[in-house]
Amino acid sequence: MNISKISQILGISYDTLRYYEKIGLIKNINRDKSGNRDYSEQDLNWIRFLLRLKKIKMPIEKIKIYADLRYIGDTTVKERRIMLEEQKEKLISQIDEIRESIDYLNNKIEVYNNMEGKNNDK
């Protein structure tokens, strides 16, 4: 698949794909006879994973480390797993904070609803 097709499938710009290559998140992209990028299905899946890491707010520095470990190979599986577990724990913590905030807001809304109900009784 050419860069145009990958860009369209993923909804990202050519510049983003080139930037990912430049900083080492994407490596070893095959080229066609004309020298144009020729992305494989495996490349597509890897870029999807990179976008997911960004979406879950993994810092770019950590994504770079993760990418480097991936390109080293299977000897780095443990390190990559640990990185994902750490990111998962951060997400769980954020979910807990959001739940606490929602509970707080619900209580405050209930107080206001009760106050409005008392005012309407007059």
Tab-separated table of N, CA, C and O in Angstrom:
chain	number	residue	atom	x	y	z
A	1	MET	N	0.843	-1.179	0.000
A	1	MET	CA	0.000	0.000	0.000
A	1	MET	C	0.887	1.241	0.000
A	1	MET	O	1.868	1.300	0.734
A	2	ASN	N	0.485	2.213	-0.783
A	2	ASN	CA	1.276	3.436	-0.825
A	2	ASN	C	0.900	4.358	0.331
A	2	ASN	O	-0.058	4.108	1.060
A	3	ILE	N	1.649	5.426	0.449
A	3	ILE	CA	1.448	6.342	1.574
A	3	ILE	C	0.062	6.982	1.532
A	3	ILE	O	-0.545	7.231	2.576
A	4	SER	N	-0.454	7.205	0.343
A	4	SER	CA	-1.784	7.792	0.204
A	4	SER	C	-2.848	6.857	0.778
A	4	SER	O	-3.740	7.293	1.502
A	5	LYS	N	-2.746	5.586	0.452
A	5	LYS	CA	-3.719	4.596	0.931
A	5	LYS	C	-3.633	4.462	2.448
A	5	LYS	O	-4.651	4.440	3.143
A	6	ILE	N	-2.434	4.352	2.988
A	6	ILE	CA	-2.244	4.225	4.444
A	6	ILE	C	-2.794	5.470	5.140
A	6	ILE	O	-3.492	5.373	6.151
A	7	SER	N	-2.489	6.634	4.598
A	7	SER	CA	-2.967	7.887	5.162
A	7	SER	C	-4.492	7.906	5.195
A	7	SER	O	-5.099	8.292	6.195
A	8	GLN	N	-5.109	7.469	4.118
A	8	GLN	CA	-6.571	7.438	4.024
A	8	GLN	C	-7.161	6.437	5.014
A	8	GLN	O	-8.108	6.757	5.733
A	9	ILE	N	-6.611	5.250	5.086
A	9	ILE	CA	-7.120	4.208	5.986
A	9	ILE	C	-7.055	4.662	7.441
A	9	ILE	O	-7.993	4.471	8.213
A	10	LEU	N	-5.934	5.277	7.810
A	10	LEU	CA	-5.706	5.649	9.208
A	10	LEU	C	-6.212	7.044	9.562
A	10	LEU	O	-6.302	7.380	10.743
A	11	GLY	N	-6.509	7.832	8.570
A	11	GLY	CA	-6.980	9.188	8.840
A	11	GLY	C	-5.891	10.096	9.380
A	11	GLY	O	-6.153	10.964	10.218
A	12	ILE	N	-4.664	9.862	8.923
A	12	ILE	CA	-3.545	10.722	9.327
A	12	ILE	C	-2.849	11.250	8.068
A	12	ILE	O	-3.005	10.699	6.988
A	13	SER	N	-2.083	12.281	8.241
A	13	SER	CA	-1.442	12.918	7.095
A	13	SER	C	-0.173	12.192	6.671
A	13	SER	O	0.412	11.423	7.434
A	14	TYR	N	0.234	12.480	5.442
A	14	TYR	CA	1.521	11.970	4.950
A	14	TYR	C	2.640	12.447	5.863
A	14	TYR	O	3.573	11.704	6.167
A	15	ASP	N	2.526	13.718	6.264
A	15	ASP	CA	3.567	14.306	7.114
A	15	ASP	C	3.718	13.540	8.424
A	15	ASP	O	4.834	13.366	8.920
A	16	THR	N	2.590	13.108	8.986
A	16	THR	CA	2.651	12.327	10.227
A	16	THR	C	3.402	11.029	9.998
A	16	THR	O	4.264	10.646	10.792
A	17	LEU	N	3.086	10.353	8.913
A	17	LEU	CA	3.773	9.088	8.606
A	17	LEU	C	5.263	9.321	8.397
A	17	LEU	O	6.091	8.562	8.918
A	18	ARG	N	5.609	10.366	7.681
A	18	ARG	CA	7.032	10.676	7.453
A	18	ARG	C	7.727	11.044	8.768
A	18	ARG	O	8.870	10.666	9.006
A	19	TYR	N	7.013	11.776	9.621
A	19	TYR	CA	7.557	12.145	10.932
A	19	TYR	C	7.823	10.894	11.761
A	19	TYR	O	8.881	10.773	12.393
A	20	TYR	N	6.868	9.963	11.766
A	20	TYR	CA	7.068	8.717	12.512
A	20	TYR	C	8.301	7.971	12.015
A	20	TYR	O	9.034	7.389	12.808
A	21	GLU	N	8.529	7.995	10.715
A	21	GLU	CA	9.741	7.379	10.172
A	21	GLU	C	10.979	8.144	10.642
A	21	GLU	O	11.961	7.533	11.074
A	22	LYS	N	10.898	9.452	10.554
A	22	LYS	CA	12.048	10.299	10.908
A	22	LYS	C	12.496	10.064	12.349
A	22	LYS	O	13.692	10.013	12.633
A	23	ILE	N	11.532	9.914	13.279
A	23	ILE	CA	11.912	9.752	14.686
A	23	ILE	C	12.090	8.283	15.081
A	23	ILE	O	12.356	7.981	16.232
A	24	GLY	N	11.936	7.389	14.120
A	24	GLY	CA	12.239	5.980	14.368
A	24	GLY	C	11.088	5.130	14.876
A	24	GLY	O	11.307	3.995	15.287
A	25	LEU	N	9.862	5.664	14.850
A	25	LEU	CA	8.729	4.834	15.265
A	25	LEU	C	8.383	3.804	14.196
A	25	LEU	O	7.898	2.714	14.506
A	26	ILE	N	8.606	4.179	12.956
A	26	ILE	CA	8.393	3.272	11.823
A	26	ILE	C	9.743	3.099	11.134
A	26	ILE	O	10.397	4.081	10.787
A	27	LYS	N	10.133	1.860	10.948
A	27	LYS	CA	11.419	1.572	10.301
A	27	LYS	C	11.222	0.522	9.212
A	27	LYS	O	10.236	-0.212	9.206
A	28	ASN	N	12.183	0.468	8.331
A	28	ASN	CA	12.273	-0.603	7.340
A	28	ASN	C	11.064	-0.700	6.415
A	28	ASN	O	10.627	-1.792	6.066
A	29	ILE	N	10.511	0.439	6.011
A	29	ILE	CA	9.405	0.426	5.067
A	29	ILE	C	9.970	0.074	3.687
A	29	ILE	O	10.950	0.674	3.238
A	30	ASN	N	9.352	-0.911	3.071
A	30	ASN	CA	9.777	-1.299	1.723
A	30	ASN	C	9.496	-0.173	0.743
A	30	ASN	O	8.632	0.669	0.981
A	31	ARG	N	10.230	-0.178	-0.354
A	31	ARG	CA	10.040	0.810	-1.416
A	31	ARG	C	9.747	0.063	-2.722
A	31	ARG	O	10.282	-1.015	-2.961
A	32	ASP	N	8.893	0.679	-3.528
A	32	ASP	CA	8.621	0.071	-4.839
A	32	ASP	C	9.728	0.452	-5.813
A	32	ASP	O	10.701	1.119	-5.440
A	33	LYS	N	9.583	0.061	-7.065
A	33	LYS	CA	10.623	0.311	-8.077
A	33	LYS	C	10.883	1.791	-8.290
A	33	LYS	O	11.981	2.189	-8.659
A	34	SER	N	9.859	2.593	-8.022
A	34	SER	CA	10.007	4.047	-8.194
A	34	SER	C	10.556	4.719	-6.943
A	34	SER	O	10.750	5.932	-6.921
A	35	GLY	N	10.755	3.958	-5.881
A	35	GLY	CA	11.280	4.512	-4.640
A	35	GLY	C	10.205	4.992	-3.681
A	35	GLY	O	10.517	5.582	-2.645
A	36	ASN	N	8.948	4.764	-4.026
A	36	ASN	CA	7.846	5.169	-3.148
A	36	ASN	C	7.639	4.142	-2.042
A	36	ASN	O	7.866	2.950	-2.241
A	37	ARG	N	7.179	4.625	-0.896
A	37	ARG	CA	6.921	3.736	0.228
A	37	ARG	C	5.852	2.702	-0.154
A	37	ARG	O	4.860	3.038	-0.779
A	38	ASP	N	6.083	1.476	0.289
A	38	ASP	CA	5.141	0.378	0.028
A	38	ASP	C	4.875	-0.324	1.353
A	38	ASP	O	5.604	-1.229	1.751
A	39	TYR	N	3.821	0.147	2.046
A	39	TYR	CA	3.494	-0.352	3.372
A	39	TYR	C	2.821	-1.722	3.285
A	39	TYR	O	1.964	-1.952	2.440
A	40	SER	N	3.185	-2.593	4.199
A	40	SER	CA	2.574	-3.924	4.289
A	40	SER	C	1.415	-3.891	5.271
A	40	SER	O	1.224	-2.903	6.001
A	41	GLU	N	0.663	-4.971	5.326
A	41	GLU	CA	-0.406	-5.102	6.316
A	41	GLU	C	0.187	-5.053	7.723
A	41	GLU	O	-0.406	-4.473	8.635
A	42	GLN	N	1.363	-5.624	7.891
A	42	GLN	CA	2.045	-5.591	9.196
A	42	GLN	C	2.401	-4.154	9.573
A	42	GLN	O	2.240	-3.753	10.728
A	43	ASP	N	2.870	-3.374	8.604
A	43	ASP	CA	3.162	-1.957	8.863
A	43	ASP	C	1.894	-1.222	9.281
A	43	ASP	O	1.918	-0.432	10.236
A	44	LEU	N	0.803	-1.490	8.583
A	44	LEU	CA	-0.478	-0.866	8.900
A	44	LEU	C	-0.888	-1.171	10.338
A	44	LEU	O	-1.257	-0.273	11.093
A	45	ASN	N	-0.784	-2.419	10.731
A	45	ASN	CA	-1.150	-2.810	12.095
A	45	ASN	C	-0.237	-2.162	13.127
A	45	ASN	O	-0.690	-1.758	14.205
A	46	TRP	N	1.042	-2.057	12.827
A	46	TRP	CA	1.983	-1.405	13.740
A	46	TRP	C	1.625	0.068	13.908
A	46	TRP	O	1.597	0.591	15.025
A	47	ILE	N	1.318	0.749	12.816
A	47	ILE	CA	0.966	2.166	12.901
A	47	ILE	C	-0.337	2.337	13.678
A	47	ILE	O	-0.467	3.265	14.484
A	48	ARG	N	-1.286	1.437	13.475
A	48	ARG	CA	-2.516	1.480	14.276
A	48	ARG	C	-2.195	1.381	15.763
A	48	ARG	O	-2.777	2.071	16.594
A	49	PHE	N	-1.256	0.499	16.106
A	49	PHE	CA	-0.861	0.344	17.503
A	49	PHE	C	-0.204	1.627	18.017
A	49	PHE	O	-0.494	2.073	19.136
A	50	LEU	N	0.657	2.235	17.215
A	50	LEU	CA	1.288	3.498	17.611
A	50	LEU	C	0.235	4.571	17.883
A	50	LEU	O	0.324	5.307	18.873
A	51	LEU	N	-0.766	4.624	17.025
A	51	LEU	CA	-1.840	5.605	17.212
A	51	LEU	C	-2.623	5.323	18.486
A	51	LEU	O	-3.058	6.249	19.174
A	52	ARG	N	-2.803	4.059	18.817
A	52	ARG	CA	-3.491	3.700	20.067
A	52	ARG	C	-2.656	4.142	21.260
A	52	ARG	O	-3.195	4.663	22.236
A	53	LEU	N	-1.341	3.937	21.204
A	53	LEU	CA	-0.474	4.376	22.301
A	53	LEU	C	-0.584	5.890	22.493
A	53	LEU	O	-0.628	6.379	23.617
A	54	LYS	N	-0.628	6.631	21.383
A	54	LYS	CA	-0.812	8.081	21.481
A	54	LYS	C	-2.161	8.406	22.093
A	54	LYS	O	-2.270	9.297	22.926
A	55	LYS	N	-3.197	7.682	21.669
A	55	LYS	CA	-4.549	7.951	22.149
A	55	LYS	C	-4.670	7.723	23.659
A	55	LYS	O	-5.404	8.420	24.338
A	56	ILE	N	-3.930	6.749	24.176
A	56	ILE	CA	-3.983	6.484	25.615
A	56	ILE	C	-2.939	7.310	26.368
A	56	ILE	O	-2.649	7.061	27.521
A	57	LYS	N	-2.413	8.309	25.670
A	57	LYS	CA	-1.531	9.310	26.283
A	57	LYS	C	-0.188	8.767	26.767
A	57	LYS	O	0.395	9.288	27.708
A	58	MET	N	0.320	7.726	26.102
A	58	MET	CA	1.682	7.308	26.411
A	58	MET	C	2.612	8.393	25.863
A	58	MET	O	2.471	8.801	24.708
A	59	PRO	N	3.538	8.885	26.671
A	59	PRO	CA	4.454	9.934	26.209
A	59	PRO	C	5.272	9.466	25.001
A	59	PRO	O	5.666	8.296	24.912
A	60	ILE	N	5.531	10.380	24.076
A	60	ILE	CA	6.247	10.043	22.848
A	60	ILE	C	7.617	9.435	23.147
A	60	ILE	O	8.075	8.540	22.437
A	61	GLU	N	8.255	9.890	24.227
A	61	GLU	CA	9.567	9.328	24.583
A	61	GLU	C	9.444	7.834	24.895
A	61	GLU	O	10.308	7.047	24.528
A	62	LYS	N	8.364	7.463	25.572
A	62	LYS	CA	8.147	6.054	25.901
A	62	LYS	C	7.747	5.262	24.657
A	62	LYS	O	8.122	4.103	24.516
A	63	ILE	N	6.979	5.898	23.782
A	63	ILE	CA	6.617	5.213	22.536
A	63	ILE	C	7.881	4.928	21.722
A	63	ILE	O	8.006	3.859	21.130
A	64	LYS	N	8.807	5.865	21.711
A	64	LYS	CA	10.075	5.652	20.995
A	64	LYS	C	10.832	4.463	21.587
A	64	LYS	O	11.369	3.623	20.854
A	65	ILE	N	10.888	4.403	22.911
A	65	ILE	CA	11.569	3.277	23.568
A	65	ILE	C	10.865	1.980	23.205
A	65	ILE	O	11.519	0.990	22.849
A	66	TYR	N	9.533	1.984	23.272
A	66	TYR	CA	8.765	0.791	22.936
A	66	TYR	C	9.062	0.362	21.491
A	66	TYR	O	9.293	-0.814	21.221
A	67	ALA	N	9.064	1.325	20.573
A	67	ALA	CA	9.332	1.021	19.162
A	67	ALA	C	10.731	0.434	18.994
A	67	ALA	O	10.920	-0.557	18.276
A	68	ASP	N	11.714	1.033	19.650
A	68	ASP	CA	13.082	0.506	19.563
A	68	ASP	C	13.132	-0.940	20.054
A	68	ASP	O	13.767	-1.796	19.431
A	69	LEU	N	12.451	-1.199	21.169
A	69	LEU	CA	12.429	-2.561	21.706
A	69	LEU	C	11.753	-3.515	20.720
A	69	LEU	O	12.227	-4.638	20.518
A	70	ARG	N	10.678	-3.082	20.108
A	70	ARG	CA	9.974	-3.926	19.145
A	70	ARG	C	10.886	-4.296	17.989
A	70	ARG	O	10.927	-5.443	17.554
A	71	TYR	N	11.620	-3.309	17.488
A	71	TYR	CA	12.489	-3.578	16.350
A	71	TYR	C	13.695	-4.437	16.727
A	71	TYR	O	14.262	-5.099	15.859
A	72	ILE	N	14.059	-4.456	17.990
A	72	ILE	CA	15.121	-5.376	18.433
A	72	ILE	C	14.646	-6.810	18.310
A	72	ILE	O	15.380	-7.687	17.894
A	73	GLY	N	13.387	-7.049	18.696
A	73	GLY	CA	12.817	-8.385	18.504
A	73	GLY	C	12.259	-8.995	19.772
A	73	GLY	O	12.060	-8.326	20.791
A	74	ASP	N	12.010	-10.280	19.686
A	74	ASP	CA	11.317	-11.015	20.743
A	74	ASP	C	12.067	-11.079	22.068
A	74	ASP	O	11.462	-11.374	23.098
A	75	THR	N	13.336	-10.788	22.055
A	75	THR	CA	14.087	-10.801	23.324
A	75	THR	C	13.641	-9.658	24.241
A	75	THR	O	14.003	-9.643	25.419
A	76	THR	N	12.863	-8.728	23.701
A	76	THR	CA	12.416	-7.566	24.483
A	76	THR	C	10.946	-7.661	24.899
A	76	THR	O	10.387	-6.682	25.384
A	77	VAL	N	10.354	-8.822	24.726
A	77	VAL	CA	8.924	-8.977	25.042
A	77	VAL	C	8.631	-8.583	26.485
A	77	VAL	O	7.650	-7.885	26.760
A	78	LYS	N	9.448	-9.001	27.414
A	78	LYS	CA	9.199	-8.698	28.825
A	78	LYS	C	9.192	-7.193	29.067
A	78	LYS	O	8.296	-6.679	29.753
A	79	GLU	N	10.168	-6.487	28.525
A	79	GLU	CA	10.242	-5.041	28.719
A	79	GLU	C	9.016	-4.346	28.125
A	79	GLU	O	8.455	-3.430	28.731
A	80	ARG	N	8.593	-4.797	26.956
A	80	ARG	CA	7.420	-4.189	26.319
A	80	ARG	C	6.153	-4.477	27.120
A	80	ARG	O	5.314	-3.597	27.288
A	81	ARG	N	6.041	-5.681	27.617
A	81	ARG	CA	4.880	-6.029	28.437
A	81	ARG	C	4.822	-5.149	29.677
A	81	ARG	O	3.772	-4.621	30.038
A	82	ILE	N	5.957	-4.953	30.322
A	82	ILE	CA	6.015	-4.114	31.521
A	82	ILE	C	5.601	-2.684	31.185
A	82	ILE	O	4.837	-2.057	31.931
A	83	MET	N	6.052	-2.163	30.058
A	83	MET	CA	5.676	-0.806	29.660
A	83	MET	C	4.163	-0.697	29.469
A	83	MET	O	3.545	0.279	29.896
A	84	LEU	N	3.571	-1.703	28.846
A	84	LEU	CA	2.122	-1.682	28.633
A	84	LEU	C	1.371	-1.820	29.947
A	84	LEU	O	0.342	-1.160	30.154
A	85	GLU	N	1.873	-2.653	30.844
A	85	GLU	CA	1.233	-2.787	32.158
A	85	GLU	C	1.281	-1.470	32.929
A	85	GLU	O	0.309	-1.091	33.585
A	86	GLU	N	2.410	-0.778	32.864
A	86	GLU	CA	2.529	0.521	33.536
A	86	GLU	C	1.533	1.524	32.957
A	86	GLU	O	0.895	2.274	33.703
A	87	GLN	N	1.403	1.540	31.634
A	87	GLN	CA	0.460	2.462	31.009
A	87	GLN	C	-0.967	2.092	31.384
A	87	GLN	O	-1.800	2.959	31.633
A	88	LYS	N	-1.249	0.805	31.458
A	88	LYS	CA	-2.582	0.339	31.857
A	88	LYS	C	-2.906	0.819	33.267
A	88	LYS	O	-4.017	1.287	33.537
A	89	GLU	N	-1.946	0.727	34.175
A	89	GLU	CA	-2.160	1.188	35.553
A	89	GLU	C	-2.446	2.684	35.595
A	89	GLU	O	-3.286	3.141	36.371
A	90	LYS	N	-1.766	3.444	34.761
A	90	LYS	CA	-2.038	4.885	34.698
A	90	LYS	C	-3.465	5.136	34.227
A	90	LYS	O	-4.156	6.007	34.763
A	91	LEU	N	-3.905	4.379	33.236
A	91	LEU	CA	-5.273	4.533	32.737
A	91	LEU	C	-6.297	4.171	33.807
A	91	LEU	O	-7.295	4.868	33.975
A	92	ILE	N	-6.041	3.092	34.524
A	92	ILE	CA	-6.946	2.676	35.600
A	92	ILE	C	-7.027	3.762	36.662
A	92	ILE	O	-8.112	4.088	37.159
A	93	SER	N	-5.900	4.353	36.989
A	93	SER	CA	-5.881	5.444	37.965
A	93	SER	C	-6.697	6.630	37.467
A	93	SER	O	-7.447	7.253	38.236
A	94	GLN	N	-6.571	6.940	36.195
A	94	GLN	CA	-7.352	8.041	35.619
A	94	GLN	C	-8.838	7.730	35.662
A	94	GLN	O	-9.653	8.614	35.955
A	95	ILE	N	-9.196	6.489	35.372
A	95	ILE	CA	-10.601	6.083	35.436
A	95	ILE	C	-11.130	6.255	36.856
A	95	ILE	O	-12.237	6.774	37.058
A	96	ASP	N	-10.340	5.844	37.838
A	96	ASP	CA	-10.746	5.998	39.240
A	96	ASP	C	-10.960	7.465	39.592
A	96	ASP	O	-11.942	7.819	40.258
A	97	GLU	N	-10.053	8.322	39.140
A	97	GLU	CA	-10.188	9.758	39.399
A	97	GLU	C	-11.449	10.312	38.737
A	97	GLU	O	-12.162	11.133	39.334
A	98	ILE	N	-11.731	9.882	37.536
A	98	ILE	CA	-12.927	10.346	36.830
A	98	ILE	C	-14.179	9.878	37.559
A	98	ILE	O	-15.124	10.662	37.740
A	99	ARG	N	-14.191	8.625	38.004
A	99	ARG	CA	-15.342	8.112	38.751
A	99	ARG	C	-15.576	8.916	40.033
A	99	ARG	O	-16.713	9.244	40.373
A	100	GLU	N	-14.494	9.219	40.746
A	100	GLU	CA	-14.616	10.022	41.966
A	100	GLU	C	-15.187	11.407	41.642
A	100	GLU	O	-16.038	11.917	42.381
A	101	SER	N	-14.730	11.985	40.552
A	101	SER	CA	-15.227	13.301	40.161
A	101	SER	C	-16.703	13.233	39.780
A	101	SER	O	-17.481	14.134	40.134
A	102	ILE	N	-17.095	12.201	39.082
A	102	ILE	CA	-18.507	12.031	38.713
A	102	ILE	C	-19.357	11.859	39.965
A	102	ILE	O	-20.425	12.477	40.084
A	103	ASP	N	-18.888	11.061	40.904
A	103	ASP	CA	-19.626	10.884	42.165
A	103	ASP	C	-19.770	12.214	42.891
A	103	ASP	O	-20.847	12.540	43.404
A	104	TYR	N	-18.705	12.986	42.936
A	104	TYR	CA	-18.753	14.299	43.590
A	104	TYR	C	-19.782	15.197	42.914
A	104	TYR	O	-20.593	15.845	43.578
A	105	LEU	N	-19.734	15.234	41.587
A	105	LEU	CA	-20.680	16.066	40.850
A	105	LEU	C	-22.111	15.590	41.050
A	105	LEU	O	-23.029	16.408	41.211
A	106	ASN	N	-22.322	14.279	41.058
A	106	ASN	CA	-23.666	13.750	41.294
A	106	ASN	C	-24.193	14.185	42.655
A	106	ASN	O	-25.364	14.553	42.783
A	107	ASN	N	-23.342	14.133	43.669
A	107	ASN	CA	-23.757	14.581	45.004
A	107	ASN	C	-24.104	16.069	45.004
A	107	ASN	O	-25.094	16.488	45.609
A	108	LYS	N	-23.290	16.858	44.339
A	108	LYS	CA	-23.539	18.303	44.281
A	108	LYS	C	-24.839	18.581	43.525
A	108	LYS	O	-25.638	19.428	43.942
A	109	ILE	N	-25.057	17.867	42.434
A	109	ILE	CA	-26.294	18.032	41.663
A	109	ILE	C	-27.500	17.660	42.515
A	109	ILE	O	-28.526	18.351	42.493
A	110	GLU	N	-27.368	16.593	43.303
A	110	GLU	CA	-28.462	16.172	44.183
A	110	GLU	C	-28.770	17.258	45.223
A	110	GLU	O	-29.934	17.546	45.514
A	111	VAL	N	-27.728	17.874	45.774
A	111	VAL	CA	-27.929	18.967	46.729
A	111	VAL	C	-28.707	20.091	46.058
A	111	VAL	O	-29.677	20.614	46.616
A	112	TYR	N	-28.314	20.462	44.854
A	112	TYR	CA	-29.012	21.531	44.145
A	112	TYR	C	-30.449	21.141	43.817
A	112	TYR	O	-31.359	21.964	43.928
A	113	ASN	N	-30.656	19.893	43.395
A	113	ASN	CA	-32.017	19.433	43.121
A	113	ASN	C	-32.886	19.527	44.372
A	113	ASN	O	-34.035	19.967	44.308
A	114	ASN	N	-32.327	19.135	45.513
A	114	ASN	CA	-33.072	19.221	46.784
A	114	ASN	C	-33.368	20.682	47.136
A	114	ASN	O	-34.458	21.010	47.587
A	115	MET	N	-32.391	21.549	46.937
A	115	MET	CA	-32.598	22.955	47.228
A	115	MET	C	-33.678	23.537	46.320
A	115	MET	O	-34.530	24.300	46.782
A	116	GLU	N	-33.657	23.179	45.059
A	116	GLU	CA	-34.662	23.674	44.124
A	116	GLU	C	-36.042	23.144	44.489
A	116	GLU	O	-37.033	23.862	44.392
A	117	GLY	N	-36.096	21.891	44.939
A	117	GLY	CA	-37.376	21.300	45.342
A	117	GLY	C	-37.958	22.011	46.532
A	117	GLY	O	-39.172	22.255	46.604
A	118	LYS	N	-37.133	22.385	47.490
A	118	LYS	CA	-37.606	23.103	48.681
A	118	LYS	C	-38.095	24.497	48.287
A	118	LYS	O	-39.086	24.991	48.809
A	119	ASN	N	-37.391	25.133	47.360
A	119	ASN	CA	-37.798	26.471	46.910
A	119	ASN	C	-39.120	26.417	46.149
A	119	ASN	O	-39.916	27.337	46.209
A	120	ASN	N	-39.346	25.338	45.413
A	120	ASN	CA	-40.584	25.211	44.639
A	120	ASN	C	-41.784	24.939	45.535
A	120	ASN	O	-42.908	25.174	45.138
A	121	ASP	N	-41.554	24.418	46.749
A	121	ASP	CA	-42.637	24.110	47.683
A	121	ASP	C	-43.217	25.367	48.309
A	121	ASP	O	-44.286	25.338	48.880
A	122	LYS	N	-42.510	26.479	48.255
A	122	LYS	CA	-42.951	27.719	48.930
A	122	LYS	C	-44.041	28.415	48.175
A	122	LYS	O	-44.313	28.425	47.092
